[in-house]
PDB file of C-alpha atoms in Angstrom:
ATOM      1  CA  UNK A 113      19.967   3.339  19.894  1.00  0.00           C
ATOM      2  CA  UNK A 114      17.198   0.869  20.586  1.00  0.00           C
ATOM      3  CA  UNK A 115      14.466   0.980  17.969  1.00  0.00           C
ATOM      4  CA  UNK A 116      10.947   0.262  19.200  1.00  0.00           C
ATOM      5  CA  UNK A 117       7.684  -0.079  17.319  1.00  0.00           C
ATOM      6  CA  UNK A 118       5.381   2.880  17.801  1.00  0.00           C
ATOM      7  CA  UNK A 119       2.055   3.842  16.280  1.00  0.00           C
ATOM      8  CA  UNK A 120       0.657   7.330  16.118  1.00  0.00           C
ATOM      9  CA  UNK A 121      -2.851   8.395  16.580  1.00  0.00           C
ATOM     10  CA  UNK A 122      -4.559   9.964  13.671  1.00  0.00           C
ATOM     11  CA  UNK A 123      -5.251  13.683  14.226  1.00  0.00           C
ATOM     12  CA  UNK A 124      -8.367  13.441  11.978  1.00  0.00           C
ATOM     13  CA  UNK A 125      -9.967  10.294  10.852  1.00  0.00           C
ATOM     14  CA  UNK A 126     -12.192  12.249   8.298  1.00  0.00           C
ATOM     15  CA  UNK A 127      -8.892  13.734   6.686  1.00  0.00           C
ATOM     16  CA  UNK A 128      -7.237  10.271   6.849  1.00  0.00           C
ATOM     17  CA  UNK A 129     -10.049   8.831   4.753  1.00  0.00           C
ATOM     18  CA  UNK A 130     -10.294  11.784   2.443  1.00  0.00           C
ATOM     19  CA  UNK A 131      -6.610  11.485   1.438  1.00  0.00           C
ATOM     20  CA  UNK A 132      -6.719   8.061  -0.304  1.00  0.00           C
ATOM     21  CA  UNK A 133     -10.178   8.887  -1.871  1.00  0.00           C
ATOM     22  CA  UNK A 134      -8.568  12.003  -3.415  1.00  0.00           C
ATOM     23  CA  UNK A 135      -5.987   9.687  -4.934  1.00  0.00           C
ATOM     24  CA  UNK A 136      -8.695   7.295  -5.929  1.00  0.00           C
ATOM     25  CA  UNK A 137     -10.567   9.932  -7.697  1.00  0.00           C
ATOM     26  CA  UNK A 138      -7.496  11.293  -9.530  1.00  0.00           C
ATOM     27  CA  UNK A 139      -6.741   7.676 -10.673  1.00  0.00           C
ATOM     28  CA  UNK A 140      -9.630   7.946 -13.065  1.00  0.00           C
ATOM     29  CA  UNK A 141      -7.738  10.555 -14.946  1.00  0.00           C
ATOM     30  CA  UNK A 142      -4.597   8.591 -14.639  1.00  0.00           C
ATOM     31  CA  UNK A 143      -5.788   5.165 -15.997  1.00  0.00           C
ATOM     32  CA  UNK A 144      -8.651   5.968 -18.409  1.00  0.00           C
ATOM     33  CA  UNK A 145      -7.008   9.236 -19.262  1.00  0.00           C
ATOM     34  CA  UNK A 146      -3.868   7.300 -20.451  1.00  0.00           C
ATOM     35  CA  UNK A 147      -5.909   6.308 -23.360  1.00  0.00           C
ATOM     36  CA  UNK A 148      -5.051   9.810 -24.690  1.00  0.00           C
ATOM     37  CA  UNK A 149      -8.086  10.038 -27.069  1.00  0.00           C
ATOM     38  CA  UNK A 150     -11.543   8.734 -26.969  1.00  0.00           C
ATOM     39  CA  UNK A 151     -13.056   9.630 -30.428  1.00  0.00           C
ATOM     40  CA  UNK A 152     -11.296   6.979 -32.392  1.00  0.00           C
ATOM     41  CA  UNK A 153     -12.603   3.379 -33.045  1.00  0.00           C
ATOM     42  CA  UNK A 154     -12.517   1.319 -29.819  1.00  0.00           C
ATOM     43  CA  UNK A 155     -10.870   4.138 -27.881  1.00  0.00           C
ATOM     44  CA  UNK A 156     -13.890   4.789 -25.779  1.00  0.00           C
ATOM     45  CA  UNK A 157     -14.366   1.255 -25.027  1.00  0.00           C
ATOM     46  CA  UNK A 158     -10.743   0.978 -23.757  1.00  0.00           C
ATOM     47  CA  UNK A 159     -11.200   4.087 -21.604  1.00  0.00           C
ATOM     48  CA  UNK A 160     -14.403   2.720 -20.067  1.00  0.00           C
ATOM     49  CA  UNK A 161     -12.656  -0.687 -19.445  1.00  0.00           C
ATOM     50  CA  UNK A 162      -9.769   1.250 -17.560  1.00  0.00           C
ATOM     51  CA  UNK A 163     -12.377   3.018 -15.349  1.00  0.00           C
ATOM     52  CA  UNK A 164     -14.080  -0.344 -14.521  1.00  0.00           C
ATOM     53  CA  UNK A 165     -10.892  -2.309 -13.791  1.00  0.00           C
ATOM     54  CA  UNK A 166      -9.638   0.507 -11.745  1.00  0.00           C
ATOM     55  CA  UNK A 167     -12.689   0.632  -9.634  1.00  0.00           C
ATOM     56  CA  UNK A 168     -12.949  -3.130  -9.019  1.00  0.00           C
ATOM     57  CA  UNK A 169      -9.286  -3.463  -8.075  1.00  0.00           C
ATOM     58  CA  UNK A 170      -9.355  -0.606  -5.652  1.00  0.00           C
ATOM     59  CA  UNK A 171     -12.469  -1.631  -4.001  1.00  0.00           C
ATOM     60  CA  UNK A 172     -11.300  -5.307  -3.644  1.00  0.00           C
ATOM     61  CA  UNK A 173      -7.989  -4.284  -2.450  1.00  0.00           C
ATOM     62  CA  UNK A 174      -9.659  -2.132   0.343  1.00  0.00           C
ATOM     63  CA  UNK A 175     -11.960  -4.833   1.541  1.00  0.00           C
ATOM     64  CA  UNK A 176      -9.272  -7.477   1.418  1.00  0.00           C
ATOM     65  CA  UNK A 177      -6.617  -5.645   3.342  1.00  0.00           C
ATOM     66  CA  UNK A 178      -8.867  -4.604   6.139  1.00  0.00           C
ATOM     67  CA  UNK A 179     -10.252  -8.007   6.742  1.00  0.00           C
ATOM     68  CA  UNK A 180      -6.956  -9.837   6.470  1.00  0.00           C
ATOM     69  CA  UNK A 181      -5.488  -7.550   9.095  1.00  0.00           C
ATOM     70  CA  UNK A 182      -8.491  -8.096  11.198  1.00  0.00           C
ATOM     71  CA  UNK A 183      -8.146 -11.909  10.912  1.00  0.00           C
ATOM     72  CA  UNK A 184      -4.556 -11.757  11.856  1.00  0.00           C
ATOM     73  CA  UNK A 185      -5.440  -9.672  14.841  1.00  0.00           C
ATOM     74  CA  UNK A 186      -8.077 -12.189  15.909  1.00  0.00           C
ATOM     75  CA  UNK A 187      -5.628 -15.075  15.509  1.00  0.00           C
ATOM     76  CA  UNK A 188      -2.843 -13.294  17.389  1.00  0.00           C
ATOM     77  CA  UNK A 189      -4.671 -11.120  20.026  1.00  0.00           C
ATOM     78  CA  UNK A 190      -8.009 -12.994  20.422  1.00  0.00           C
ATOM     79  CA  UNK A 191     -10.231  -9.951  19.454  1.00  0.00           C
ATOM     80  CA  UNK A 192     -11.272  -8.109  16.247  1.00  0.00           C
ATOM     81  CA  UNK A 193     -10.168  -4.557  15.475  1.00  0.00           C
ATOM     82  CA  UNK A 194     -11.154  -2.937  12.068  1.00  0.00           C
ATOM     83  CA  UNK A 195      -8.362  -0.519  10.998  1.00  0.00           C
ATOM     84  CA  UNK A 196      -9.552   2.044   8.612  1.00  0.00           C
ATOM     85  CA  UNK A 197      -5.816   2.674   7.631  1.00  0.00           C
ATOM     86  CA  UNK A 198      -5.537  -0.821   6.321  1.00  0.00           C
ATOM     87  CA  UNK A 199      -8.675  -0.230   4.242  1.00  0.00           C
ATOM     88  CA  UNK A 200      -7.409   2.889   2.705  1.00  0.00           C
ATOM     89  CA  UNK A 201      -3.947   1.783   1.940  1.00  0.00           C
ATOM     90  CA  UNK A 202      -5.373  -1.513   0.690  1.00  0.00           C
ATOM     91  CA  UNK A 203      -7.288   0.607  -1.877  1.00  0.00           C
ATOM     92  CA  UNK A 204      -4.169   2.463  -2.873  1.00  0.00           C
ATOM     93  CA  UNK A 205      -2.383  -0.928  -3.264  1.00  0.00           C
ATOM     94  CA  UNK A 206      -5.180  -2.106  -5.594  1.00  0.00           C
ATOM     95  CA  UNK A 207      -4.951   1.136  -7.554  1.00  0.00           C
ATOM     96  CA  UNK A 208      -1.202   0.712  -7.959  1.00  0.00           C
ATOM     97  CA  UNK A 209      -1.586  -2.976  -8.868  1.00  0.00           C
ATOM     98  CA  UNK A 210      -4.097  -2.398 -11.772  1.00  0.00           C
ATOM     99  CA  UNK A 211      -2.379   0.645 -13.217  1.00  0.00           C
ATOM    100  CA  UNK A 212       0.065  -1.471 -15.474  1.00  0.00           C
ATOM    101  CA  UNK A 213      -2.743  -3.628 -16.833  1.00  0.00           C
ATOM    102  CA  UNK A 214      -6.023  -1.595 -16.583  1.00  0.00           C
ATOM    103  CA  UNK A 215      -6.480  -1.756 -20.309  1.00  0.00           C
ATOM    104  CA  UNK A 216      -5.547  -5.454 -20.997  1.00  0.00           C
ATOM    105  CA  UNK A 217      -7.338  -7.325 -18.215  1.00  0.00           C
ATOM    106  CA  UNK A 218     -10.975  -8.344 -17.913  1.00  0.00           C
ATOM    107  CA  UNK A 219     -13.051  -7.091 -14.958  1.00  0.00           C
ATOM    108  CA  UNK A 220     -12.995 -10.609 -13.237  1.00  0.00           C
ATOM    109  CA  UNK A 221      -9.148 -10.429 -13.367  1.00  0.00           C
ATOM    110  CA  UNK A 222      -9.121  -6.973 -11.852  1.00  0.00           C
ATOM    111  CA  UNK A 223     -11.009  -8.387  -8.832  1.00  0.00           C
ATOM    112  CA  UNK A 224      -8.344 -10.969  -8.438  1.00  0.00           C
ATOM    113  CA  UNK A 225      -5.559  -8.459  -8.878  1.00  0.00           C
ATOM    114  CA  UNK A 226      -7.097  -6.281  -6.203  1.00  0.00           C
ATOM    115  CA  UNK A 227      -7.705  -9.128  -3.848  1.00  0.00           C
ATOM    116  CA  UNK A 228      -4.018 -10.160  -3.999  1.00  0.00           C
ATOM    117  CA  UNK A 229      -2.818  -6.652  -3.825  1.00  0.00           C
ATOM    118  CA  UNK A 230      -4.572  -6.260  -0.481  1.00  0.00           C
ATOM    119  CA  UNK A 231      -2.919  -9.396   0.806  1.00  0.00           C
ATOM    120  CA  UNK A 232       0.479  -8.248  -0.547  1.00  0.00           C
ATOM    121  CA  UNK A 233       0.094  -4.895   1.096  1.00  0.00           C
ATOM    122  CA  UNK A 234      -0.822  -6.223   4.528  1.00  0.00           C
ATOM    123  CA  UNK A 235       2.145  -8.765   4.816  1.00  0.00           C
ATOM    124  CA  UNK A 236       4.503  -6.202   3.248  1.00  0.00           C
ATOM    125  CA  UNK A 237       3.562  -3.635   5.856  1.00  0.00           C
ATOM    126  CA  UNK A 238       4.015  -6.101   8.636  1.00  0.00           C
ATOM    127  CA  UNK A 239       7.388  -7.126   7.175  1.00  0.00           C
ATOM    128  CA  UNK A 240       8.789  -3.545   7.415  1.00  0.00           C
ATOM    129  CA  UNK A 241       7.670  -3.372  11.002  1.00  0.00           C
ATOM    130  CA  UNK A 242       9.401  -6.822  11.698  1.00  0.00           C
ATOM    131  CA  UNK A 243      12.523  -5.530  10.002  1.00  0.00           C
ATOM    132  CA  UNK A 244      12.302  -2.294  12.001  1.00  0.00           C
ATOM    133  CA  UNK A 245      12.393  -0.190   8.788  1.00  0.00           C
ATOM    134  CA  UNK A 246      10.467   3.207   9.457  1.00  0.00           C
ATOM    135  CA  UNK A 247       8.024   3.950   6.692  1.00  0.00           C
ATOM    136  CA  UNK A 248       5.399   6.033   8.342  1.00  0.00           C
ATOM    137  CA  UNK A 249       2.956   6.124   5.333  1.00  0.00           C
ATOM    138  CA  UNK A 250       3.648   2.690   4.128  1.00  0.00           C
ATOM    139  CA  UNK A 251       4.853   3.863   0.781  1.00  0.00           C
ATOM    140  CA  UNK A 252       7.062   0.944   0.077  1.00  0.00           C
ATOM    141  CA  UNK A 253       4.370  -1.681   0.757  1.00  0.00           C
ATOM    142  CA  UNK A 254       1.904   0.167  -1.456  1.00  0.00           C
ATOM    143  CA  UNK A 255       4.075   1.342  -4.299  1.00  0.00           C
ATOM    144  CA  UNK A 256       6.934  -1.084  -4.295  1.00  0.00           C
ATOM    145  CA  UNK A 257       5.448  -4.469  -3.431  1.00  0.00           C
ATOM    146  CA  UNK A 258       1.889  -3.915  -4.894  1.00  0.00           C
ATOM    147  CA  UNK A 259       3.642  -2.221  -8.022  1.00  0.00           C
ATOM    148  CA  UNK A 260       5.662  -5.508  -8.530  1.00  0.00           C
ATOM    149  CA  UNK A 261       2.524  -7.544  -8.004  1.00  0.00           C
ATOM    150  CA  UNK A 262       0.819  -5.306 -10.733  1.00  0.00           C
ATOM    151  CA  UNK A 263       3.510  -6.028 -13.294  1.00  0.00           C
ATOM    152  CA  UNK A 264       3.577  -9.752 -12.535  1.00  0.00           C
ATOM    153  CA  UNK A 265      -0.363  -9.800 -12.797  1.00  0.00           C
ATOM    154  CA  UNK A 266       0.034  -8.245 -16.295  1.00  0.00           C
ATOM    155  CA  UNK A 267       2.088 -11.223 -17.420  1.00  0.00           C
ATOM    156  CA  UNK A 268      -0.489 -13.601 -16.001  1.00  0.00           C
ATOM    157  CA  UNK A 269      -3.936 -12.061 -16.803  1.00  0.00           C
ATOM    158  CA  UNK A 270      -3.161  -9.943 -19.963  1.00  0.00           C
ATOM    159  CA  UNK A 271      -5.966 -10.820 -22.442  1.00  0.00           C
ATOM    160  CA  UNK A 272      -4.698 -11.382 -25.985  1.00  0.00           C
ATOM    161  CA  UNK A 273      -7.736  -9.660 -27.492  1.00  0.00           C
ATOM    162  CA  UNK A 274      -7.545  -6.554 -25.300  1.00  0.00           C
ATOM    163  CA  UNK A 275      -3.737  -6.278 -25.884  1.00  0.00           C
ATOM    164  CA  UNK A 276      -4.383  -6.414 -29.626  1.00  0.00           C
ATOM    165  CA  UNK A 277      -7.119  -3.771 -29.269  1.00  0.00           C
ATOM    166  CA  UNK A 278      -5.193  -1.384 -27.001  1.00  0.00           C
ATOM    167  CA  UNK A 279      -1.614  -1.724 -28.236  1.00  0.00           C
ATOM    168  CA  UNK A 280      -1.872  -3.451 -31.627  1.00  0.00           C
ATOM    169  CA  UNK A 281       0.450  -6.339 -30.378  1.00  0.00           C
ATOM    170  CA  UNK A 282       0.080 -10.043 -30.471  1.00  0.00           C
ATOM    171  CA  UNK A 283       0.612 -11.916 -27.181  1.00  0.00           C
ATOM    172  CA  UNK A 284      -0.983 -12.277 -23.845  1.00  0.00           C
ATOM    173  CA  UNK A 285      -0.540 -13.469 -20.249  1.00  0.00           C
ATOM    174  CA  UNK A 286       0.250 -17.107 -19.144  1.00  0.00           C
ATOM    175  CA  UNK A 287      -3.410 -17.624 -18.335  1.00  0.00           C
ATOM    176  CA  UNK A 288      -4.099 -17.285 -22.058  1.00  0.00           C
ATOM    177  CA  UNK A 289      -1.111 -19.604 -23.077  1.00  0.00           C
ATOM    178  CA  UNK A 290       1.445 -16.863 -23.738  1.00  0.00           C
ATOM    179  CA  UNK A 291       4.654 -16.157 -21.850  1.00  0.00           C
ATOM    180  CA  UNK A 292       6.052 -13.131 -23.785  1.00  0.00           C
ATOM    181  CA  UNK A 293       4.312 -10.474 -21.594  1.00  0.00           C
ATOM    182  CA  UNK A 294       5.318 -11.985 -18.362  1.00  0.00           C
ATOM    183  CA  UNK A 295       8.932 -12.101 -19.533  1.00  0.00           C
ATOM    184  CA  UNK A 296       8.905  -8.325 -20.522  1.00  0.00           C
ATOM    185  CA  UNK A 297       7.283  -7.512 -17.106  1.00  0.00           C
ATOM    186  CA  UNK A 298       9.964  -9.382 -15.116  1.00  0.00           C
ATOM    187  CA  UNK A 299      12.578  -7.641 -17.099  1.00  0.00           C
ATOM    188  CA  UNK A 300      10.885  -4.310 -16.263  1.00  0.00           C
ATOM    189  CA  UNK A 301      10.858  -5.014 -12.574  1.00  0.00           C
ATOM    190  CA  UNK A 302      14.598  -5.755 -12.569  1.00  0.00           C
ATOM    191  CA  UNK A 303      15.319  -2.726 -14.573  1.00  0.00           C
ATOM    192  CA  UNK A 304      13.416  -0.433 -12.301  1.00  0.00           C
ATOM    193  CA  UNK A 305      15.056  -1.835  -9.282  1.00  0.00           C
ATOM    194  CA  UNK A 306      18.485  -1.391 -10.908  1.00  0.00           C
ATOM    195  CA  UNK A 307      17.799   2.025 -12.041  1.00  0.00           C
ATOM    196  CA  UNK A 308      16.477   3.238  -8.713  1.00  0.00           C
ATOM    197  CA  UNK A 309      19.207   1.646  -6.818  1.00  0.00           C
ATOM    198  CA  UNK A 310      21.965   2.827  -9.101  1.00  0.00           C
ATOM    199  CA  UNK A 311      20.704   6.437  -9.124  1.00  0.00           C
ATOM    200  CA  UNK A 312      19.624   6.794  -5.377  1.00  0.00           C
ATOM    201  CA  UNK A 313      22.297   4.738  -3.453  1.00  0.00           C
ATOM    202  CA  UNK A 314      25.127   7.315  -4.370  1.00  0.00           C
ATOM    203  CA  UNK A 315      22.750  10.130  -3.547  1.00  0.00           C
ATOM    204  CA  UNK A 316      21.978   8.826  -0.061  1.00  0.00           C
ATOM    205  CA  UNK A 317      25.580   8.018   0.504  1.00  0.00           C
ATOM    206  CA  UNK A 318      26.499  11.626  -0.288  1.00  0.00           C
ATOM    207  CA  UNK A 319      23.881  13.375   1.901  1.00  0.00           C
ATOM    208  CA  UNK A 320      24.734  11.020   4.800  1.00  0.00           C
ATOM    209  CA  UNK A 321      28.436  11.875   4.374  1.00  0.00           C
ATOM    210  CA  UNK A 322      27.408  15.593   4.407  1.00  0.00           C
ATOM    211  CA  UNK A 323      25.416  15.097   7.684  1.00  0.00           C
ATOM    212  CA  UNK A 324      22.019  15.882   6.006  1.00  0.00           C
ATOM    213  CA  UNK A 325      20.554  12.401   5.980  1.00  0.00           C
ATOM    214  CA  UNK A 326      18.739  12.855   9.356  1.00  0.00           C
ATOM    215  CA  UNK A 327      18.222  15.256  12.185  1.00  0.00           C
ATOM    216  CA  UNK A 328      19.771  14.776  15.486  1.00  0.00           C
ATOM    217  CA  UNK A 329      18.329  12.573  18.188  1.00  0.00           C
ATOM    218  CA  UNK A 330      16.964  15.524  20.199  1.00  0.00           C
ATOM    219  CA  UNK A 331      14.912  16.875  17.270  1.00  0.00           C
ATOM    220  CA  UNK A 332      13.774  13.233  16.644  1.00  0.00           C
ATOM    221  CA  UNK A 333      12.299  12.970  20.128  1.00  0.00           C
ATOM    222  CA  UNK A 334      10.729  16.483  19.965  1.00  0.00           C
ATOM    223  CA  UNK A 335       9.294  15.739  16.447  1.00  0.00           C
ATOM    224  CA  UNK A 336       9.880  17.462  13.131  1.00  0.00           C
ATOM    225  CA  UNK A 337       6.574  19.048  13.213  1.00  0.00           C
ATOM    226  CA  UNK A 338       7.805  21.184  16.126  1.00  0.00           C
ATOM    227  CA  UNK A 339      11.449  21.576  15.342  1.00  0.00           C
ATOM    228  CA  UNK A 340      11.067  22.439  11.668  1.00  0.00           C
ATOM    229  CA  UNK A 341       7.389  23.354  11.095  1.00  0.00           C
ATOM    230  CA  UNK A 342       6.519  25.349  14.175  1.00  0.00           C
ATOM    231  CA  UNK A 343       3.618  23.306  15.511  1.00  0.00           C
ATOM    232  CA  UNK A 344       2.558  19.640  16.289  1.00  0.00           C
ATOM    233  CA  UNK A 345       0.399  18.016  13.744  1.00  0.00           C
ATOM    234  CA  UNK A 346      -0.424  15.007  15.853  1.00  0.00           C
ATOM    235  CA  UNK A 347      -2.127  14.555  19.217  1.00  0.00           C
ATOM    236  CA  UNK A 348       0.637  12.680  21.126  1.00  0.00           C
ATOM    237  CA  UNK A 349      -1.330  12.541  24.465  1.00  0.00           C
ATOM    238  CA  UNK A 350      -1.913   9.134  25.830  1.00  0.00           C
ATOM    239  CA  UNK A 351      -5.164   7.687  27.126  1.00  0.00           C
ATOM    240  CA  UNK A 352      -5.436   7.004  30.901  1.00  0.00           C
ATOM    241  CA  UNK A 353      -3.323   4.140  31.999  1.00  0.00           C
ATOM    242  CA  UNK A 354      -5.977   2.781  34.245  1.00  0.00           C
ATOM    243  CA  UNK A 355      -8.390   2.596  31.379  1.00  0.00           C
ATOM    244  CA  UNK A 356      -5.773   0.816  29.319  1.00  0.00           C
ATOM    245  CA  UNK A 357      -5.094  -1.782  32.021  1.00  0.00           C
ATOM    246  CA  UNK A 358      -8.806  -2.299  32.490  1.00  0.00           C
ATOM    247  CA  UNK A 359      -9.338  -2.907  28.728  1.00  0.00           C
ATOM    248  CA  UNK A 360      -6.539  -5.514  28.702  1.00  0.00           C
ATOM    249  CA  UNK A 361      -7.895  -7.260  31.657  1.00  0.00           C
ATOM    250  CA  UNK A 362     -11.465  -7.456  30.058  1.00  0.00           C
ATOM    251  CA  UNK A 363      -9.945  -8.864  26.759  1.00  0.00           C
ATOM    252  CA  UNK A 364      -7.742 -11.265  28.545  1.00  0.00           C
ATOM    253  CA  UNK A 365     -10.693 -12.611  30.557  1.00  0.00           C
ATOM    254  CA  UNK A 366     -12.842 -12.921  27.238  1.00  0.00           C
ATOM    255  CA  UNK A 367     -10.064 -14.774  25.475  1.00  0.00           C
ATOM    256  CA  UNK A 368      -9.636 -17.139  28.532  1.00  0.00           C
ATOM    257  CA  UNK A 369     -13.389 -17.784  28.695  1.00  0.00           C
ATOM    258  CA  UNK A 370     -13.346 -18.680  24.960  1.00  0.00           C
ATOM    259  CA  UNK A 371     -10.521 -21.202  25.544  1.00  0.00           C
ATOM    260  CA  UNK A 372     -12.401 -22.805  28.504  1.00  0.00           C
ATOM    261  CA  UNK A 373     -15.522 -23.076  26.380  1.00  0.00           C
TER     262      UNK A 373
END
């Protein structure tokens, strides 16, 4: 079966934006809340730092992902399109990347972590499309690739003072002249990959052998919303072909005029 790239129209842009913002709001319970207490000496400062770094990384990741994707589109297609999906997933990538280090990095480092997370997300997303790996919600670019970057970033930007204040441990990132944290983070990445692959690979092999890994081709064409959930969640209707052709001709003419100029 030939696999082709296909993008689906969002059924509701408002709900599409609301979904990541709901995660973003919950992340303030996740990161600052992981302090587990606020009344002890320095605990309030640590929780506040977590909230600040979480905000900065998410915001920077959102802006970076959208504009990197826009620049790529301008270079490859000759026109600018601003994809809100890239912005929202870029924010999630920034949130994932800052989670491992929210208590041990300075606010300026959180901006850099979010910026690089936005770039990592965009290129990881396009890599999966290039490899024809179906990831409808870009979970792998957000959680796997940005998560790995977050662990590496901890080993780079971990402040020795903040590490001592938060965990009562001596050390820091390579930016501060230490290498112990980076070594631990790299070991963590390898352990997580090994654990996940070791547990899930036999599981996937088993359900594939039982014939439960995927539905048949007919149900794939109809869509699981209809075949399993009694209704279509997405508007799959196409715009008028004449309008599409007219738009392409206008863009082609605009790009040609730019080259001549």
